[in-house]
Tab-separated table of C-alpha atoms in Angstrom:
chain	number	residue	atom	x	y	z
A	1	ARG	CA	-0.181	-0.013	0.113
A	2	GLU	CA	2.810	2.372	0.831
A	3	ARG	CA	4.449	1.734	-2.765
A	4	ASP	CA	0.994	2.501	-4.357
A	5	ALA	CA	0.676	5.643	-2.179
A	6	ILE	CA	4.020	6.724	-3.402
A	7	GLN	CA	3.355	6.220	-6.969
A	8	LEU	CA	-0.161	7.794	-6.938
A	9	ILE	CA	1.838	10.742	-5.568
A	10	SER	CA	4.435	10.817	-8.560
A	11	ILE	CA	1.139	12.020	-10.534
A	12	LEU	CA	1.212	15.412	-8.209
A	13	PRO	CA	2.784	18.511	-10.010
A	14	THR	CA	6.470	18.700	-9.240
A	15	GLU	CA	6.130	21.612	-6.745
A	16	GLU	CA	3.839	19.688	-4.764
A	17	ARG	CA	5.902	16.697	-4.702
A	18	ILE	CA	9.592	18.233	-4.043
A	19	PRO	CA	8.502	19.262	-0.409
A	20	LEU	CA	6.722	15.449	0.463
A	21	LEU	CA	10.450	14.317	-0.980
A	22	GLU	CA	12.323	16.613	1.336
A	23	ALA	CA	10.451	15.337	4.023
A	24	ILE	CA	10.751	11.982	3.322
A	25	LEU	CA	14.223	12.215	2.968
A	26	ASP	CA	14.938	13.396	6.261
A	27	ARG	CA	16.982	10.852	7.965
A	28	THR	CA	14.216	10.072	10.474
A	29	GLU	CA	12.229	8.176	8.203
A	30	ARG	CA	12.559	4.529	7.564
A	31	ILE	CA	15.267	3.881	4.437
A	32	GLU	CA	12.404	1.708	2.744
A	33	LEU	CA	9.866	4.922	2.489
A	34	GLN	CA	12.907	6.725	1.457
A	35	GLN	CA	14.049	4.154	-1.556
A	36	ALA	CA	10.513	3.771	-3.046
A	37	SER	CA	10.150	7.827	-2.893
A	38	VAL	CA	13.622	8.231	-4.868
A	39	GLU	CA	12.818	5.096	-6.813
A	40	SER	CA	9.715	6.357	-8.011
A	41	TRP	CA	9.647	10.089	-8.349
A	42	LEU	CA	13.480	10.536	-9.270
A	43	ALA	CA	14.026	9.474	-13.152
A	44	SER	CA	11.756	11.360	-14.781
A	45	ASP	CA	11.783	15.025	-13.551
A	46	ALA	CA	14.954	17.250	-13.629
A	47	ASN	CA	13.538	19.532	-10.496
A	48	VAL	CA	13.129	16.456	-8.208
A	49	GLN	CA	17.066	15.076	-9.399
A	50	THR	CA	17.770	18.846	-8.637
A	51	MET	CA	16.926	19.264	-5.332
A	52	VAL	CA	18.311	15.444	-4.554
A	53	LEU	CA	21.532	16.162	-5.402
A	54	ASP	CA	21.357	19.311	-3.816
A	55	ARG	CA	21.372	17.558	-0.463
A	56	TRP	CA	22.933	13.928	-1.473
A	57	ASP	CA	25.793	14.068	0.979
A	58	ARG	CA	22.751	13.928	3.966
A	59	LEU	CA	21.511	10.662	2.248
A	60	ALA	CA	21.932	7.336	3.743
A	61	PRO	CA	23.936	5.192	1.650
A	62	PRO	CA	21.191	2.959	0.480
A	63	VAL	CA	19.412	5.785	-0.840
A	64	LEU	CA	22.331	7.331	-2.504
A	65	ASN	CA	22.505	4.130	-4.012
A	66	GLY	CA	18.881	4.629	-5.591
A	67	VAL	CA	19.745	8.186	-6.577
A	68	PHE	CA	22.738	6.800	-8.593
A	69	GLN	CA	20.732	4.139	-10.123
A	70	SER	CA	17.658	6.455	-11.214
A	71	LEU	CA	20.638	8.574	-12.772
A	72	VAL	CA	22.165	6.570	-14.405
A	73	ARG	CA	18.907	5.215	-16.555
A	74	THR	CA	18.116	8.186	-18.243
A	75	LEU	CA	20.239	10.242	-20.654
A	76	PRO	CA	19.441	13.569	-18.560
A	77	GLY	CA	19.874	12.179	-15.309
A	78	THR	CA	23.544	11.372	-16.467
A	79	ARG	CA	24.131	14.529	-17.693
A	80	LEU	CA	23.123	15.817	-14.298
A	81	LEU	CA	25.325	13.891	-12.338
A	82	LEU	CA	28.460	14.791	-14.313
A	83	ASP	CA	27.577	18.518	-14.161
A	84	ARG	CA	27.898	17.994	-10.579
A	85	VAL	CA	30.815	16.206	-10.143
A	86	GLU	CA	32.556	18.349	-12.851
A	87	SER	CA	31.672	21.434	-10.687
A	88	GLY	CA	33.181	19.623	-7.965
A	89	GLN	CA	29.461	19.734	-5.945
A	90	ILE	CA	30.097	15.687	-5.790
A	91	ASP	CA	32.996	13.896	-5.135
A	92	ALA	CA	33.700	11.615	-8.066
A	93	LYS	CA	35.397	9.178	-5.576
A	94	ARG	CA	31.731	8.788	-4.101
A	95	VAL	CA	29.998	7.771	-7.115
A	96	PRO	CA	29.898	3.657	-6.818
A	97	ALA	CA	31.906	2.159	-9.395
A	98	TRP	CA	28.967	0.370	-11.208
A	99	ALA	CA	27.627	3.547	-11.990
A	100	TRP	CA	30.664	4.878	-13.533
A	101	GLN	CA	30.459	1.492	-15.307
A	102	ALA	CA	27.453	2.277	-16.950
A	103	ILE	CA	28.218	5.808	-17.562
A	104	ARG	CA	31.388	4.987	-19.402
A	105	GLY	CA	28.668	2.472	-21.162
A	106	SER	CA	26.405	4.840	-22.716
A	107	THR	CA	25.431	5.280	-26.070
A	108	ASP	CA	26.199	8.991	-26.162
A	109	GLU	CA	29.722	9.951	-27.119
A	110	GLU	CA	29.869	13.089	-25.036
A	111	VAL	CA	28.642	11.291	-22.035
A	112	ARG	CA	31.435	8.825	-22.319
A	113	ARG	CA	34.189	11.308	-22.933
A	114	ARG	CA	33.125	13.238	-19.864
A	115	ALA	CA	33.203	10.030	-18.060
A	116	SER	CA	36.590	9.002	-19.046
A	117	GLN	CA	38.027	12.218	-17.132
A	118	TRP	CA	36.868	11.164	-13.693
A	119	SER	CA	36.701	7.265	-14.071
A	120	SER	CA	38.681	4.545	-15.787
A	121	PRO	CA	37.874	1.013	-15.695
A	122	SER	CA	40.033	-1.306	-13.340
A	123	VAL	CA	43.346	-1.982	-14.845
A	124	SER	CA	44.546	-4.340	-11.690
A	125	LYS	CA	45.317	-8.077	-12.537
A	126	TRP	CA	43.618	-10.226	-10.391
A	127	GLU	CA	47.378	-11.826	-9.400
A	128	ASP	CA	48.726	-8.397	-8.248
A	129	ILE	CA	45.551	-7.983	-5.749
A	130	ARG	CA	44.485	-11.143	-4.747
A	131	ASP	CA	47.074	-12.249	-1.890
A	132	PRO	CA	45.676	-10.156	0.990
A	133	TYR	CA	41.971	-11.858	-0.148
A	134	ILE	CA	43.276	-14.794	-0.024
A	135	ALA	CA	44.512	-14.384	3.411
A	136	ALA	CA	41.558	-13.134	4.580
A	137	TRP	CA	39.219	-15.610	3.142
A	138	SER	CA	41.389	-18.365	5.428
A	139	GLN	CA	40.509	-16.527	8.644
A	140	THR	CA	37.800	-17.704	11.388
A	141	GLY	CA	34.936	-15.370	11.475
A	142	SER	CA	34.593	-13.602	14.502
A	143	VAL	CA	30.925	-12.953	16.340
A	144	GLU	CA	32.406	-9.976	18.340
A	145	ARG	CA	34.673	-8.440	15.971
A	146	GLY	CA	31.563	-8.799	13.118
A	147	GLU	CA	29.167	-7.033	15.645
A	148	GLN	CA	31.627	-4.209	16.601
A	149	HIS	CA	32.137	-3.713	13.102
A	150	PHE	CA	28.520	-3.654	12.247
A	151	ARG	CA	27.701	-1.136	14.724
A	152	LYS	CA	30.592	1.287	13.922
A	153	TRP	CA	29.598	0.987	9.873
A	154	CYS	CA	26.263	-0.252	9.497
A	155	ALA	CA	23.859	0.588	12.350
A	156	SER	CA	23.465	3.988	12.083
A	157	CYS	CA	22.016	3.629	8.298
A	158	LEU	CA	20.049	0.544	9.061
A	159	ARG	CA	18.658	1.685	12.121
A	160	CYS	CA	19.081	-1.361	14.210
A	161	ASN	CA	20.950	-2.280	17.672
């Protein structure tokens, strides 16, 4: 029902949707609600995209991931993201590798050219980087260390104890 309501709201004019989305993107709202709203409202509306990108650094990582997914699905969204990276408003290193891969695979030559200035495919060979991974895979897991890691890196966004 919640997703149906979000989709129904998507037919409202942009000027009515933006204040609703601003309220939903407040970090006190549930992540699932924020993600569903971004998924439904972002891809096709440049004004909504602009509002969300103005506050991108305050979004929870799962929501930000949805923002990037929505933007790279369309050429205007991809161009807007590149504009923000080029202007320094968004740190290129914070754009996920999968998003850069999608942008570099664009059918638009200008987008591919612009992306190449900020991101290049990984050139590391597995043989050159595998040893630390292999060593970590052979270690025994620790519930205590895992819990400490979760509390430090995950719990604040996932909102659980």
